[in-house]
Tab-separated table of C-alpha atoms in Angstrom:
chain	number	residue	atom	x	y	z
Z	1	MET	CA	-27.887	20.810	-31.831
Z	2	ASN	CA	-30.545	22.808	-29.699
Z	3	PRO	CA	-30.498	22.740	-25.862
Z	4	LYS	CA	-33.450	20.138	-25.499
Z	5	LYS	CA	-31.642	17.642	-27.363
Z	6	LEU	CA	-28.610	18.250	-25.030
Z	7	GLN	CA	-30.366	17.707	-21.857
Z	8	LYS	CA	-31.952	14.681	-23.264
Z	9	LEU	CA	-28.510	13.137	-23.750
Z	10	LYS	CA	-26.763	14.292	-20.634
Z	11	LYS	CA	-30.060	12.103	-19.043
Z	12	LYS	CA	-28.858	9.376	-20.912
Z	13	ILE	CA	-25.367	9.359	-20.049
Z	14	ARG	CA	-26.410	9.657	-16.533
Z	15	HIS	CA	-28.185	6.201	-16.701
Z	16	ALA	CA	-26.241	4.376	-19.153
Z	17	PRO	CA	-24.742	0.909	-18.042
Z	18	LEU	CA	-20.898	0.946	-18.216
Z	19	SER	CA	-19.969	-1.300	-21.170
Z	20	GLU	CA	-17.723	-4.561	-20.640
Z	21	ARG	CA	-14.010	-3.584	-19.857
Z	22	LYS	CA	-11.992	-6.207	-22.267
Z	23	THR	CA	-8.993	-4.061	-23.060
Z	24	SER	CA	-6.739	-3.246	-20.382
Z	25	TYR	CA	-6.723	0.064	-17.950
Z	26	ILE	CA	-3.814	1.420	-19.912
Z	27	GLU	CA	-4.755	0.481	-23.338
Z	28	ARG	CA	-8.578	2.065	-22.801
Z	29	MET	CA	-6.614	5.532	-21.037
Z	30	THR	CA	-4.141	5.634	-24.188
Z	31	ALA	CA	-7.286	5.508	-26.277
Z	32	TYR	CA	-9.383	8.316	-24.377
Z	33	TYR	CA	-5.963	10.629	-24.746
Z	34	HIS	CA	-6.598	10.496	-28.106
Z	35	GLN	CA	-10.443	10.644	-28.238
Z	36	PHE	CA	-10.705	13.915	-26.198
Z	37	ASN	CA	-7.283	15.278	-27.506
Z	38	ASP	CA	-9.429	18.821	-27.987
Z	39	TYR	CA	-10.325	19.008	-24.263
Z	40	PRO	CA	-7.689	20.028	-22.520
Z	41	ALA	CA	-9.103	19.942	-18.693
Z	42	ILE	CA	-10.008	16.429	-19.530
Z	43	LYS	CA	-7.213	15.603	-21.504
Z	44	ILE	CA	-4.406	16.505	-18.623
Z	45	LEU	CA	-6.351	14.030	-16.194
Z	46	ILE	CA	-5.409	11.395	-18.882
Z	47	SER	CA	-1.912	12.548	-19.391
Z	48	ASN	CA	-1.175	12.379	-15.756
Z	49	VAL	CA	-2.198	8.610	-15.210
Z	50	LEU	CA	-0.031	7.452	-18.249
Z	51	LEU	CA	2.726	9.477	-17.363
Z	52	ALA	CA	2.430	7.631	-13.806
Z	53	ASP	CA	2.438	4.342	-15.138
Z	54	ARG	CA	4.964	4.979	-17.073
Z	55	MET	CA	7.447	6.138	-14.012
Z	56	LEU	CA	6.299	3.290	-12.204
Z	57	ALA	CA	6.862	0.938	-15.061
Z	58	ALA	CA	10.275	1.806	-15.301
Z	59	GLY	CA	10.746	1.696	-11.497
Z	60	ASP	CA	10.637	5.261	-10.803
Z	61	LEU	CA	8.369	7.434	-8.244
Z	62	PRO	CA	5.861	9.189	-9.630
Z	63	GLN	CA	4.665	12.685	-10.476
Z	64	GLN	CA	2.113	14.164	-8.181
Z	65	VAL	CA	-1.094	13.752	-9.518
Z	66	PRO	CA	-4.464	16.266	-9.411
Z	67	LEU	CA	-7.562	14.978	-8.207
Z	68	LEU	CA	-8.890	12.323	-10.647
Z	69	GLN	CA	-12.437	13.590	-11.293
Z	70	LEU	CA	-13.748	14.835	-14.634
Z	71	PRO	CA	-14.886	18.519	-14.353
Z	72	ASP	CA	-18.715	19.215	-13.378
Z	73	ASP	CA	-19.102	21.127	-17.302
Z	74	SER	CA	-17.640	18.237	-19.302
Z	75	GLN	CA	-20.360	17.772	-21.128
Z	76	ASP	CA	-20.965	21.433	-21.334
Z	77	GLN	CA	-17.387	21.593	-22.796
Z	78	ILE	CA	-18.096	19.230	-25.566
Z	79	TYR	CA	-21.268	20.532	-26.558
Z	80	GLN	CA	-19.786	23.978	-27.174
Z	81	LYS	CA	-16.555	23.170	-28.743
Z	82	LEU	CA	-18.748	20.879	-30.933
Z	83	ASN	CA	-20.942	23.777	-31.690
Z	84	GLU	CA	-18.083	25.855	-32.467
Z	85	THR	CA	-16.655	23.583	-34.866
Z	86	TYR	CA	-19.622	21.951	-36.640
Z	87	PRO	CA	-23.164	23.955	-37.996
Z	88	ALA	CA	-26.115	22.558	-36.395
Z	89	GLY	CA	-27.579	19.584	-37.879
Z	90	ASP	CA	-24.494	18.483	-38.911
Z	91	ALA	CA	-24.195	14.690	-39.060
Z	92	THR	CA	-20.102	14.761	-38.129
Z	93	GLY	CA	-20.863	16.780	-35.039
Z	94	ASP	CA	-23.829	14.808	-34.058
Z	95	LYS	CA	-21.744	11.787	-34.539
Z	96	LEU	CA	-18.675	12.837	-32.192
Z	97	TRP	CA	-21.320	13.913	-29.644
Z	98	ASN	CA	-22.831	10.351	-29.309
Z	99	GLU	CA	-19.194	9.000	-29.118
Z	100	LEU	CA	-17.699	11.676	-26.559
Z	101	SER	CA	-20.953	11.551	-24.644
Z	102	ASP	CA	-21.064	7.960	-24.392
Z	103	ALA	CA	-16.982	7.254	-23.588
Z	104	LEU	CA	-17.797	10.022	-20.463
Z	105	PRO	CA	-19.006	7.504	-18.096
Z	106	ASN	CA	-16.578	5.139	-19.035
Z	107	LEU	CA	-13.719	7.112	-18.269
Z	108	ASP	CA	-15.006	8.669	-15.257
Z	109	HIS	CA	-15.171	5.152	-14.076
Z	110	ASP	CA	-11.798	4.448	-14.866
Z	111	LEU	CA	-10.160	7.875	-13.884
Z	112	ARG	CA	-11.713	6.985	-10.236
Z	113	SER	CA	-10.315	3.394	-10.609
Z	114	PHE	CA	-6.621	4.588	-10.804
Z	115	ARG	CA	-5.575	3.326	-7.191
Z	116	ASP	CA	-7.453	-0.281	-7.947
Z	117	TYR	CA	-4.916	-0.277	-11.014
Z	118	LEU	CA	-1.972	0.796	-9.021
Z	119	GLU	CA	-3.140	-1.772	-5.913
Z	120	ASN	CA	-3.746	-4.837	-8.849
Z	121	HIS	CA	-0.649	-4.239	-10.866
Z	122	TYR	CA	2.015	-2.368	-9.161
Z	123	GLY	CA	1.021	-3.157	-5.309
Z	124	MET	CA	0.756	0.624	-4.482
Z	125	TRP	CA	-2.005	1.788	-2.042
Z	126	ALA	CA	-0.818	4.716	-0.990
Z	127	TYR	CA	-0.135	6.841	-4.102
Z	128	THR	CA	3.489	8.064	-3.338
Z	129	PRO	CA	4.669	11.059	-5.588
Z	130	ALA	CA	8.536	11.774	-5.813
Z	131	PRO	CA	7.594	15.168	-4.273
Z	132	PHE	CA	6.331	13.832	-1.054
Z	133	VAL	CA	8.873	11.740	-0.509
Z	134	GLY	CA	11.607	14.696	-1.077
Z	135	ASP	CA	9.398	16.497	1.594
Z	136	LEU	CA	9.844	13.248	3.945
Z	137	ALA	CA	13.849	13.196	3.433
Z	138	LYS	CA	13.783	16.797	4.224
Z	139	PHE	CA	11.663	16.053	7.640
Z	140	VAL	CA	14.006	12.914	8.375
Z	141	GLY	CA	17.034	14.633	7.998
Z	142	ASP	CA	19.897	13.047	9.459
Z	143	ARG	CA	18.067	10.650	11.229
Z	144	SER	CA	17.772	6.486	10.505
Z	145	VAL	CA	14.250	5.852	9.548
Z	146	LEU	CA	12.023	2.190	10.106
Z	147	GLU	CA	9.337	1.916	7.616
Z	148	VAL	CA	6.536	-1.126	8.413
Z	149	MET	CA	4.341	-2.474	6.365
Z	150	ALA	CA	6.609	-1.527	3.152
Z	151	GLY	CA	5.056	-3.487	0.682
Z	152	ASN	CA	6.984	-3.312	-2.584
Z	153	GLY	CA	9.130	-0.424	-0.684
Z	154	TYR	CA	8.303	2.782	-2.733
Z	155	ILE	CA	8.549	4.906	0.031
Z	156	SER	CA	11.853	3.264	1.408
Z	157	LYS	CA	13.369	3.219	-2.096
Z	158	GLY	CA	12.965	7.079	-2.514
Z	159	LEU	CA	14.074	7.907	0.778
Z	160	ARG	CA	17.193	5.389	0.041
Z	161	ASP	CA	18.164	7.402	-3.229
Z	162	ALA	CA	17.768	10.240	-1.072
Z	163	HIS	CA	20.610	8.554	0.980
Z	164	LYS	CA	18.938	7.980	4.097
Z	165	THR	CA	19.616	5.133	6.476
Z	166	VAL	CA	16.339	3.219	5.818
Z	167	TYR	CA	15.303	-0.321	7.464
Z	168	ALA	CA	12.517	-1.376	5.253
Z	169	THR	CA	10.192	-4.272	6.826
Z	170	ASP	CA	7.232	-5.978	5.772
Z	171	SER	CA	5.375	-8.977	7.167
Z	172	GLN	CA	4.719	-10.059	3.534
Z	173	ALA	CA	1.786	-11.545	4.271
Z	174	TRP	CA	-0.146	-10.694	1.347
Z	175	THR	CA	1.931	-11.619	-1.347
Z	176	ALA	CA	-0.163	-14.448	-1.685
Z	177	GLU	CA	-3.443	-12.260	-2.354
Z	178	ASN	CA	-2.017	-9.400	-4.394
Z	179	GLU	CA	0.966	-7.653	-6.062
Z	180	THR	CA	2.105	-6.248	-2.712
Z	181	GLY	CA	5.940	-7.148	-1.654
Z	182	ARG	CA	5.979	-9.640	-4.865
Z	183	HIS	CA	8.050	-6.770	-6.588
Z	184	PRO	CA	10.019	-4.981	-4.365
Z	185	LEU	CA	11.753	-1.797	-5.631
Z	186	THR	CA	14.590	-2.000	-3.017
Z	187	PRO	CA	15.172	-4.583	-0.253
Z	188	ILE	CA	12.677	-5.395	2.387
Z	189	GLU	CA	13.324	-7.484	5.316
Z	190	PRO	CA	10.196	-9.934	6.384
Z	191	LEU	CA	9.400	-9.123	9.876
Z	192	SER	CA	6.114	-7.813	11.310
Z	193	ALA	CA	5.856	-3.932	12.348
Z	194	VAL	CA	5.855	-4.848	15.930
Z	195	ASP	CA	9.120	-7.344	15.280
Z	196	ALA	CA	10.600	-4.611	13.492
Z	197	TRP	CA	9.827	-2.150	16.018
Z	198	ASN	CA	11.472	-4.358	18.810
Z	199	LYS	CA	14.580	-4.817	16.556
Z	200	TYR	CA	15.613	-1.650	15.476
Z	201	GLN	CA	14.112	1.001	18.056
Z	202	ASP	CA	17.335	1.557	19.453
Z	203	GLN	CA	18.714	3.008	15.940
Z	204	VAL	CA	15.837	5.062	14.482
Z	205	GLY	CA	14.444	8.525	14.938
Z	206	VAL	CA	11.250	7.596	12.606
Z	207	VAL	CA	9.282	5.450	12.194
Z	208	VAL	CA	6.774	5.679	8.596
Z	209	MET	CA	3.455	3.330	8.694
Z	210	SER	CA	2.017	3.794	5.250
Z	211	TRP	CA	-1.836	2.388	4.758
Z	212	SER	CA	-1.999	-0.290	7.279
Z	213	PRO	CA	-4.653	-3.006	6.713
Z	214	ASP	CA	-8.308	-1.917	6.793
Z	215	GLY	CA	-9.863	-3.398	10.006
Z	216	LEU	CA	-6.859	-5.035	11.148
Z	217	PRO	CA	-5.479	-4.195	14.844
Z	218	LEU	CA	-1.636	-4.283	13.474
Z	219	ASP	CA	-1.508	-0.449	13.639
Z	220	TRP	CA	-2.824	-0.216	17.297
Z	221	GLU	CA	-0.254	-3.116	18.386
Z	222	LEU	CA	2.803	-0.788	16.931
Z	223	LEU	CA	1.249	2.258	18.327
Z	224	GLN	CA	1.012	0.493	22.012
Z	225	ALA	CA	4.548	-0.991	21.924
Z	226	ILE	CA	6.409	2.727	20.773
Z	227	ARG	CA	4.509	4.692	23.432
Z	228	GLN	CA	5.595	1.386	26.040
Z	229	SER	CA	9.045	1.728	25.215
Z	230	SER	CA	9.143	5.335	25.644
Z	231	LYS	CA	11.403	5.922	22.838
Z	232	ASP	CA	11.668	9.275	21.395
Z	233	VAL	CA	10.794	8.919	17.946
Z	234	ASP	CA	8.461	10.542	15.373
Z	235	PHE	CA	6.003	8.277	14.218
Z	236	VAL	CA	4.536	9.427	10.570
Z	237	VAL	CA	1.592	7.583	9.277
Z	238	ILE	CA	-0.446	7.723	6.183
Z	239	GLY	CA	-3.641	6.682	5.992
Z	240	GLU	CA	-7.334	7.918	6.255
Z	241	PRO	CA	-9.158	7.968	9.401
Z	242	HIS	CA	-12.142	5.807	9.905
Z	243	GLY	CA	-11.972	5.530	6.480
Z	244	ALA	CA	-10.126	2.864	4.134
Z	245	THR	CA	-7.332	2.135	6.235
Z	246	GLY	CA	-6.192	0.937	9.387
Z	247	SER	CA	-8.099	-0.133	12.847
Z	248	GLU	CA	-10.533	1.628	14.792
Z	249	ASP	CA	-8.676	1.274	17.917
Z	250	PHE	CA	-5.916	3.226	16.176
Z	251	TRP	CA	-7.479	5.878	15.471
Z	252	ASN	CA	-9.727	5.814	18.237
Z	253	HIS	CA	-6.241	6.502	20.293
Z	254	ALA	CA	-3.778	8.136	18.279
Z	255	ASP	CA	-2.878	11.456	19.204
Z	256	LEU	CA	-2.687	13.132	15.555
Z	257	LEU	CA	-0.773	16.440	15.602
Z	258	GLU	CA	-1.349	19.449	13.502
Z	259	ASN	CA	1.874	21.297	13.052
Z	260	LYS	CA	4.424	22.912	10.397
Z	261	ASP	CA	5.672	19.306	10.162
Z	262	THR	CA	2.505	18.166	9.139
Z	263	ARG	CA	1.546	20.929	6.814
Z	264	ASP	CA	5.163	20.302	4.857
Z	265	LEU	CA	4.289	16.838	4.694
Z	266	ASN	CA	1.160	17.316	2.849
Z	267	ARG	CA	2.050	19.883	0.638
Z	268	HIS	CA	3.072	17.335	-2.173
Z	269	TYR	CA	0.660	14.704	-0.863
Z	270	THR	CA	-2.435	14.978	-1.782
Z	271	GLN	CA	-6.107	13.737	-2.543
Z	272	ILE	CA	-6.131	11.847	-5.665
Z	273	ASP	CA	-9.520	10.108	-5.622
Z	274	LEU	CA	-12.481	9.936	-3.024
Z	275	VAL	CA	-10.122	8.462	-0.565
Z	276	GLN	CA	-9.194	11.211	1.832
Z	277	ASP	CA	-5.856	9.886	2.968
Z	278	HIS	CA	-3.406	12.353	4.614
Z	279	VAL	CA	-0.013	12.315	6.506
Z	280	TYR	CA	-0.137	12.456	10.105
Z	281	LEU	CA	2.520	12.872	12.983
Z	282	VAL	CA	0.824	10.376	15.520
Z	283	LYS	CA	1.529	10.455	19.444
């Protein structure tokens, strides 16, 4: 295969429409795993998705995953591997090149859609790996925790497994729209964020809020209630400022701390896609 043909095929890939996806997400990822078996840098991304799904299906917190983005030189890796394996003009090599090249845009789309799969299938919005919850448990120490907007309770389950006292709460307003709150991993009390704070503020030293709904003032209302109470609590917030989570009022008025604690909390909470969510301590 000559370089001109390579460039022509690359251009075709960049502009190729995505095929209709009639098979399930995990079936497609499993097929990619076998299809890209000879390309370790690509295969490891697929392996991480499949392992995370198996762990979540078993009711466990998943592992930390890397940024789910194909290497920029994926096509070059395929081209070089095939050129090393097959002589120029070999029909088998050309056929494999076409198949792998045609699959790349679909694989790229599916890797970037992993969060959508988690939201739709598990009701998990913030990707919550077990190592991060371990870091959070260390931060909590012997204090009790209030989790608001707990969804299906991934964080609360992890903290309870670490023998922490946790008051897990959620308004459960989203159960009619998606999987959030439908399949709790741990008991969750049906309370709004402010109602939960009013009930448990005298019993907790840490409040955790993960991925407050985009555009709704629930997070800002909670922050005001915490400030008005003058209680000495650490407010741990997971989200993307002025992005996919929370309200503008919250992010405009939140005092985001940057210190050793926040660095430790973000050691294993890392970016998996284009959403740049982060763990914050908020005053």
